[in-house]
């Protein structure tokens, strides 16, 4: 359903992705794990067409994403969740979710439209699924971060997506809210058979939630395997923990010698 082959992305002077190939099957829950700068956001943005790759190809449900004519039809099936929630602050929670119902138009146009009773019912159902039906008529910016992210999920659900991409959805949240958000993503993955690709930089959360973990380092996939079989040294590979430890040791040696 998502087929990525030999994907490369170069921003002026920076190679953000190199030769990335990855296939995600329908209904999978995949975590992209990697330190800051590894290329996670770029990869997710290439999948939904927000970023145009320099090399290679992304095919989503049989449609090559970067052959632009059908981009909107691809995007309407791909819900996106962001680290900073990206809600329209001055609108109500319900209005934000309704924006998801109109995936084909831009946010501001769609929010000015009148919504049908059916749309409103569906948006309320989506809010119920994230436990926020009772907040429907509050302004979005009155909610806590965790609640805003759950609105972000409801908005994605209102789009009736087959795929949800979540880019560091819990990086700005406290541990308890983070788990609640990831629990909800897991539920929609299982109950609705929505394919979920979520980027995280927290190893503990990645191993707790992922079925499959794809490790990224400096724009390259360095491992791709079931979460259960991931070893510490494989994780170190992407975080460079060994290098850092060696550097630290060297530093202390120098300090010790300097004082000797
Ligand atoms: N719009 C941009 N212009 C230039 N460089 C960028 C841009 N976006 C990302 N990069 C660079 O590409 C690399 C990968 O970034 P990114 O995909 O954001 O990684 P991650 O999400 O894993 O932190 C980084 O070196 C980053 O500085
Ligand atoms: Mg990022």
Tab-separated table of C-alpha atoms and ligand atoms in Angstrom:
chain	number	residue	atom	x	y	z
A	1	UNK	CA	0.000	0.000	0.000
A	2	UNK	CA	2.948	2.344	0.615
A	3	UNK	CA	5.851	1.487	-1.644
A	4	UNK	CA	8.949	3.616	-1.390
A	5	UNK	CA	11.834	2.882	-3.693
A	6	UNK	CA	15.304	4.389	-3.773
A	7	UNK	CA	14.011	7.610	-2.316
A	8	UNK	CA	16.441	10.491	-2.016
A	9	UNK	CA	15.928	14.067	-0.912
A	10	UNK	CA	18.529	16.779	-1.042
A	11	UNK	CA	17.835	20.229	0.343
A	12	UNK	CA	20.400	22.839	-0.644
A	13	UNK	CA	23.550	21.341	0.753
A	14	UNK	CA	21.900	18.685	2.950
A	15	UNK	CA	21.163	15.109	1.992
A	16	UNK	CA	18.113	14.423	4.146
A	17	UNK	CA	17.320	10.999	2.640
A	18	UNK	CA	19.555	8.574	0.751
A	19	UNK	CA	18.372	5.543	-1.136
A	20	UNK	CA	15.443	4.759	1.161
A	21	UNK	CA	13.349	1.750	0.172
A	22	UNK	CA	10.463	0.615	2.323
A	23	UNK	CA	7.158	-1.162	1.862
A	24	UNK	CA	4.344	-0.779	4.373
A	25	UNK	CA	1.482	-3.255	4.117
A	26	UNK	CA	-2.172	-2.443	4.763
A	27	UNK	CA	-2.991	-2.430	8.469
A	28	UNK	CA	0.595	-2.259	9.714
A	29	UNK	CA	1.690	-0.118	12.671
A	30	UNK	CA	5.196	1.088	11.907
A	31	UNK	CA	7.406	3.310	14.012
A	32	UNK	CA	10.155	5.387	12.394
A	33	UNK	CA	12.791	5.751	15.059
A	34	UNK	CA	15.727	8.089	14.807
A	35	UNK	CA	17.464	11.059	16.372
A	36	UNK	CA	16.738	14.631	15.391
A	37	UNK	CA	17.891	15.287	11.834
A	38	UNK	CA	17.681	11.624	10.788
A	39	UNK	CA	15.124	12.399	8.076
A	40	UNK	CA	11.876	11.222	9.709
A	41	UNK	CA	9.830	14.324	8.870
A	42	UNK	CA	11.188	14.441	5.342
A	43	UNK	CA	10.251	10.799	4.777
A	44	UNK	CA	6.697	11.250	6.096
A	45	UNK	CA	6.308	14.407	4.031
A	46	UNK	CA	7.442	12.613	0.895
A	47	UNK	CA	4.745	9.990	1.506
A	48	UNK	CA	1.907	12.506	1.432
A	49	UNK	CA	3.403	14.723	-1.229
A	50	UNK	CA	4.304	17.708	0.956
A	51	UNK	CA	7.953	17.289	-0.026
A	52	UNK	CA	9.094	16.443	-3.546
A	53	UNK	CA	11.902	13.909	-3.602
A	54	UNK	CA	15.118	14.424	-5.540
A	55	UNK	CA	15.328	10.738	-6.487
A	56	UNK	CA	13.175	7.663	-6.355
A	57	UNK	CA	9.481	7.093	-6.074
A	58	UNK	CA	6.636	6.797	-3.583
A	59	UNK	CA	3.521	4.845	-4.536
A	60	UNK	CA	0.490	5.062	-2.251
A	61	UNK	CA	-2.337	2.656	-3.025
A	62	UNK	CA	-1.101	2.233	-6.536
A	63	UNK	CA	-0.757	5.965	-7.226
A	64	UNK	CA	2.695	7.504	-7.755
A	65	UNK	CA	2.488	10.413	-5.310
A	66	UNK	CA	4.691	12.800	-7.198
A	67	UNK	CA	2.907	12.537	-10.516
A	68	UNK	CA	0.821	15.416	-9.417
A	69	UNK	CA	-2.542	15.115	-11.141
A	70	UNK	CA	-3.950	12.718	-8.566
A	71	UNK	CA	-2.187	14.183	-5.541
A	72	UNK	CA	-5.414	15.409	-3.949
A	73	UNK	CA	-6.991	11.987	-4.216
A	74	UNK	CA	-3.957	10.491	-2.472
A	75	UNK	CA	-3.892	13.170	0.210
A	76	UNK	CA	-7.568	12.780	1.021
A	77	UNK	CA	-6.879	9.206	2.106
A	78	UNK	CA	-3.808	10.082	4.134
A	79	UNK	CA	-4.430	11.725	7.507
A	80	UNK	CA	-1.543	13.707	8.952
A	81	UNK	CA	-0.823	14.389	12.609
A	82	UNK	CA	1.825	16.930	13.611
A	83	UNK	CA	4.001	17.495	16.654
A	84	UNK	CA	2.523	20.977	17.151
A	85	UNK	CA	-1.064	19.769	16.521
A	86	UNK	CA	-1.689	22.425	13.819
A	87	UNK	CA	-5.234	23.214	14.960
A	88	UNK	CA	-6.890	26.492	14.061
A	89	UNK	CA	-6.724	28.068	17.510
A	90	UNK	CA	-9.655	30.470	17.307
A	91	UNK	CA	-12.068	27.831	16.015
A	92	UNK	CA	-13.970	25.381	18.168
A	93	UNK	CA	-12.844	21.812	18.593
A	94	UNK	CA	-15.776	20.639	16.464
A	95	UNK	CA	-14.960	23.093	13.660
A	96	UNK	CA	-11.397	21.851	13.635
A	97	UNK	CA	-12.591	18.274	13.266
A	98	UNK	CA	-15.020	19.298	10.525
A	99	UNK	CA	-12.042	20.619	8.547
A	100	UNK	CA	-11.033	16.971	8.247
A	101	UNK	CA	-14.390	16.165	6.609
A	102	UNK	CA	-13.442	18.417	3.722
A	103	UNK	CA	-10.065	16.993	2.909
A	104	UNK	CA	-10.170	18.274	-0.633
A	105	UNK	CA	-10.207	21.998	0.046
A	106	UNK	CA	-7.829	24.118	2.060
A	107	UNK	CA	-8.474	24.739	5.745
A	108	UNK	CA	-9.702	28.311	5.479
A	109	UNK	CA	-12.112	27.696	2.619
A	110	UNK	CA	-13.468	24.567	4.213
A	111	UNK	CA	-13.966	26.193	7.585
A	112	UNK	CA	-16.148	28.906	6.056
A	113	UNK	CA	-18.483	26.340	4.537
A	114	UNK	CA	-21.702	25.214	6.024
A	115	UNK	CA	-21.549	21.666	7.180
A	116	UNK	CA	-24.301	19.130	6.786
A	117	UNK	CA	-25.906	17.482	9.771
A	118	UNK	CA	-24.274	14.253	8.656
A	119	UNK	CA	-20.842	15.840	8.726
A	120	UNK	CA	-21.463	17.218	12.200
A	121	UNK	CA	-22.692	13.845	13.457
A	122	UNK	CA	-19.639	12.165	12.037
A	123	UNK	CA	-17.287	14.758	13.517
A	124	UNK	CA	-18.907	14.267	16.923
A	125	UNK	CA	-18.452	10.505	16.583
A	126	UNK	CA	-14.768	11.065	15.830
A	127	UNK	CA	-14.469	13.262	18.929
A	128	UNK	CA	-16.156	10.576	20.991
A	129	UNK	CA	-13.525	8.094	19.885
A	130	UNK	CA	-10.773	10.265	21.314
A	131	UNK	CA	-12.782	10.956	24.482
A	132	UNK	CA	-13.465	14.632	23.753
A	133	UNK	CA	-17.107	14.869	22.735
A	134	UNK	CA	-17.759	17.086	25.758
A	135	UNK	CA	-15.219	19.653	24.508
A	136	UNK	CA	-16.815	20.059	21.057
A	137	UNK	CA	-17.868	23.674	21.527
A	138	UNK	CA	-14.769	24.982	23.287
A	139	UNK	CA	-12.111	26.954	21.484
A	140	UNK	CA	-9.279	24.684	20.432
A	141	UNK	CA	-6.635	26.730	22.235
A	142	UNK	CA	-8.376	26.232	25.589
A	143	UNK	CA	-7.452	22.563	25.599
A	144	UNK	CA	-4.304	20.998	27.038
A	145	UNK	CA	-1.586	19.781	24.666
A	146	UNK	CA	-2.643	16.164	25.018
A	147	UNK	CA	-6.267	17.057	24.329
A	148	UNK	CA	-5.281	19.155	21.306
A	149	UNK	CA	-3.385	16.230	19.885
A	150	UNK	CA	-6.445	14.015	20.374
A	151	UNK	CA	-8.434	16.623	18.411
A	152	UNK	CA	-5.734	16.274	15.756
A	153	UNK	CA	-6.455	12.547	15.627
A	154	UNK	CA	-10.217	13.157	15.458
A	155	UNK	CA	-9.642	15.568	12.568
A	156	UNK	CA	-7.588	12.931	10.758
A	157	UNK	CA	-10.322	10.328	11.398
A	158	UNK	CA	-12.991	12.672	10.025
A	159	UNK	CA	-11.123	12.445	6.758
A	160	UNK	CA	-11.969	8.703	6.652
A	161	UNK	CA	-8.332	7.889	5.942
A	162	UNK	CA	-6.838	4.537	5.058
A	163	UNK	CA	-3.412	5.723	6.221
A	164	UNK	CA	-2.448	7.958	9.140
A	165	UNK	CA	1.021	9.515	9.258
A	166	UNK	CA	1.994	10.990	12.618
A	167	UNK	CA	5.152	13.074	12.823
A	168	UNK	CA	6.477	13.056	16.406
A	169	UNK	CA	2.904	13.299	17.714
A	170	UNK	CA	3.946	13.040	21.356
A	171	UNK	CA	7.220	14.971	21.415
A	172	UNK	CA	5.555	17.977	23.075
A	173	UNK	CA	3.512	15.987	25.600
A	174	UNK	CA	4.030	14.730	29.142
A	175	UNK	CA	4.498	10.940	29.462
A	176	UNK	CA	0.905	10.194	30.479
A	177	UNK	CA	-0.651	12.231	27.664
A	178	UNK	CA	1.871	10.702	25.264
A	179	UNK	CA	0.734	7.173	26.125
A	180	UNK	CA	-2.907	8.146	25.777
A	181	UNK	CA	-2.274	9.521	22.277
A	182	UNK	CA	-0.326	6.422	21.241
A	183	UNK	CA	-3.030	4.175	22.742
A	184	UNK	CA	-5.610	5.911	20.556
A	185	UNK	CA	-3.424	5.498	17.469
A	186	UNK	CA	-3.132	1.809	18.286
A	187	UNK	CA	-6.909	1.484	18.681
A	188	UNK	CA	-7.648	3.116	15.321
A	189	UNK	CA	-5.009	0.886	13.748
A	190	UNK	CA	-6.621	-2.268	15.133
A	191	UNK	CA	-10.340	-1.381	15.020
A	192	UNK	CA	-10.439	0.533	11.768
A	193	UNK	CA	-7.566	-1.290	10.065
A	194	UNK	CA	-5.961	2.071	9.342
A	195	UNK	CA	-2.292	1.811	8.436
A	196	UNK	CA	-0.280	3.903	10.880
A	197	UNK	CA	3.245	5.232	10.383
A	198	UNK	CA	4.448	7.221	13.363
A	199	UNK	CA	7.819	8.834	13.934
A	200	UNK	CA	9.257	8.907	17.447
A	201	UNK	CA	12.638	9.609	18.916
A	202	UNK	CA	11.907	7.961	22.266
A	203	UNK	CA	13.197	4.372	22.295
A	204	UNK	CA	11.024	3.224	25.196
A	205	UNK	CA	7.795	4.378	23.567
A	206	UNK	CA	8.885	2.967	20.213
A	207	UNK	CA	9.468	-0.513	21.621
A	208	UNK	CA	6.270	-0.409	23.658
A	209	UNK	CA	3.980	0.519	20.767
A	210	UNK	CA	5.575	-0.613	17.522
A	211	UNK	CA	5.094	-3.926	15.830
A	212	UNK	CA	7.777	-3.023	13.371
A	213	UNK	CA	10.520	-0.475	13.883
A	214	UNK	CA	12.391	1.215	11.087
A	215	UNK	CA	15.586	2.867	12.314
A	216	UNK	CA	16.825	5.946	10.484
A	217	UNK	CA	20.215	7.550	10.798
A	218	UNK	CA	21.527	10.362	8.636
A	219	UNK	CA	18.865	9.758	6.022
A	220	UNK	CA	19.457	6.021	5.678
A	221	UNK	CA	17.500	3.034	6.967
A	222	UNK	CA	19.853	1.138	9.284
A	223	UNK	CA	17.406	-1.504	10.493
A	224	UNK	CA	13.872	-2.659	9.820
A	225	UNK	CA	12.524	-5.404	12.014
A	226	UNK	CA	9.897	-6.515	14.530
A	227	UNK	CA	10.096	-4.391	17.659
A	228	UNK	CA	10.436	-7.502	19.824
A	229	UNK	CA	13.757	-8.474	18.261
A	230	UNK	CA	15.423	-5.078	18.496
A	231	UNK	CA	18.640	-5.170	20.495
A	232	UNK	CA	20.325	-2.409	22.422
A	233	UNK	CA	23.310	-2.346	20.096
A	234	UNK	CA	21.027	-1.873	17.106
A	235	UNK	CA	19.496	1.149	18.771
A	236	UNK	CA	22.939	2.473	19.654
A	237	UNK	CA	23.749	2.305	15.985
A	238	UNK	CA	21.275	5.057	15.197
A	239	UNK	CA	21.888	7.146	18.260
A	240	UNK	CA	25.638	6.828	18.104
A	241	UNK	CA	25.650	5.960	21.816
A	242	UNK	CA	28.901	4.074	21.493
A	243	UNK	CA	30.650	6.971	19.810
A	244	UNK	CA	29.356	9.384	22.414
A	245	UNK	CA	30.508	7.109	25.239
A	246	UNK	CA	33.966	6.799	23.672
A	247	UNK	CA	34.211	10.549	23.255
A	248	UNK	CA	33.207	11.055	26.850
A	249	UNK	CA	35.790	8.544	28.037
A	250	UNK	CA	38.470	10.255	25.991
A	251	UNK	CA	37.464	13.613	27.414
A	252	UNK	CA	37.745	12.371	30.988
A	253	UNK	CA	41.133	10.821	30.252
A	254	UNK	CA	42.366	14.166	28.944
A	255	UNK	CA	40.986	15.964	31.970
A	256	UNK	CA	42.584	13.437	34.319
A	257	UNK	CA	45.954	13.656	32.551
A	258	UNK	CA	45.791	17.436	32.565
A	259	UNK	CA	45.412	17.390	36.303
A	260	UNK	CA	47.939	14.645	36.936
B	1	LIG	N1	13.306	22.702	4.483
B	1	LIG	C1	14.564	22.330	4.723
B	1	LIG	N2	15.612	22.990	4.164
B	1	LIG	C2	16.877	22.602	4.371
B	1	LIG	N3	17.234	21.552	5.123
B	1	LIG	C3	16.252	20.844	5.707
B	1	LIG	C4	14.858	21.178	5.537
B	1	LIG	N4	14.121	20.296	6.247
B	1	LIG	C5	14.979	19.450	6.820
B	1	LIG	N5	16.257	19.754	6.500
B	1	LIG	C6	17.464	19.016	6.935
B	1	LIG	O1	17.305	17.676	6.521
B	1	LIG	C7	17.752	16.778	7.525
B	1	LIG	C8	16.615	15.868	7.962
B	1	LIG	O2	15.632	16.652	8.602
B	1	LIG	P1	14.244	16.074	9.105
B	1	LIG	O3	13.593	15.307	8.024
B	1	LIG	O4	13.492	17.213	9.695
B	1	LIG	O5	14.703	15.054	10.263
B	1	LIG	P2	13.945	14.594	11.591
B	1	LIG	O6	12.482	14.786	11.370
B	1	LIG	O7	14.326	13.167	11.765
B	1	LIG	O8	14.478	15.452	12.695
B	1	LIG	C9	18.311	17.650	8.635
B	1	LIG	O9	19.702	17.767	8.442
B	1	LIG	C10	17.620	18.971	8.431
B	1	LIG	O10	18.392	20.027	8.922
B	2	LIG	MG1	11.108	15.827	12.482
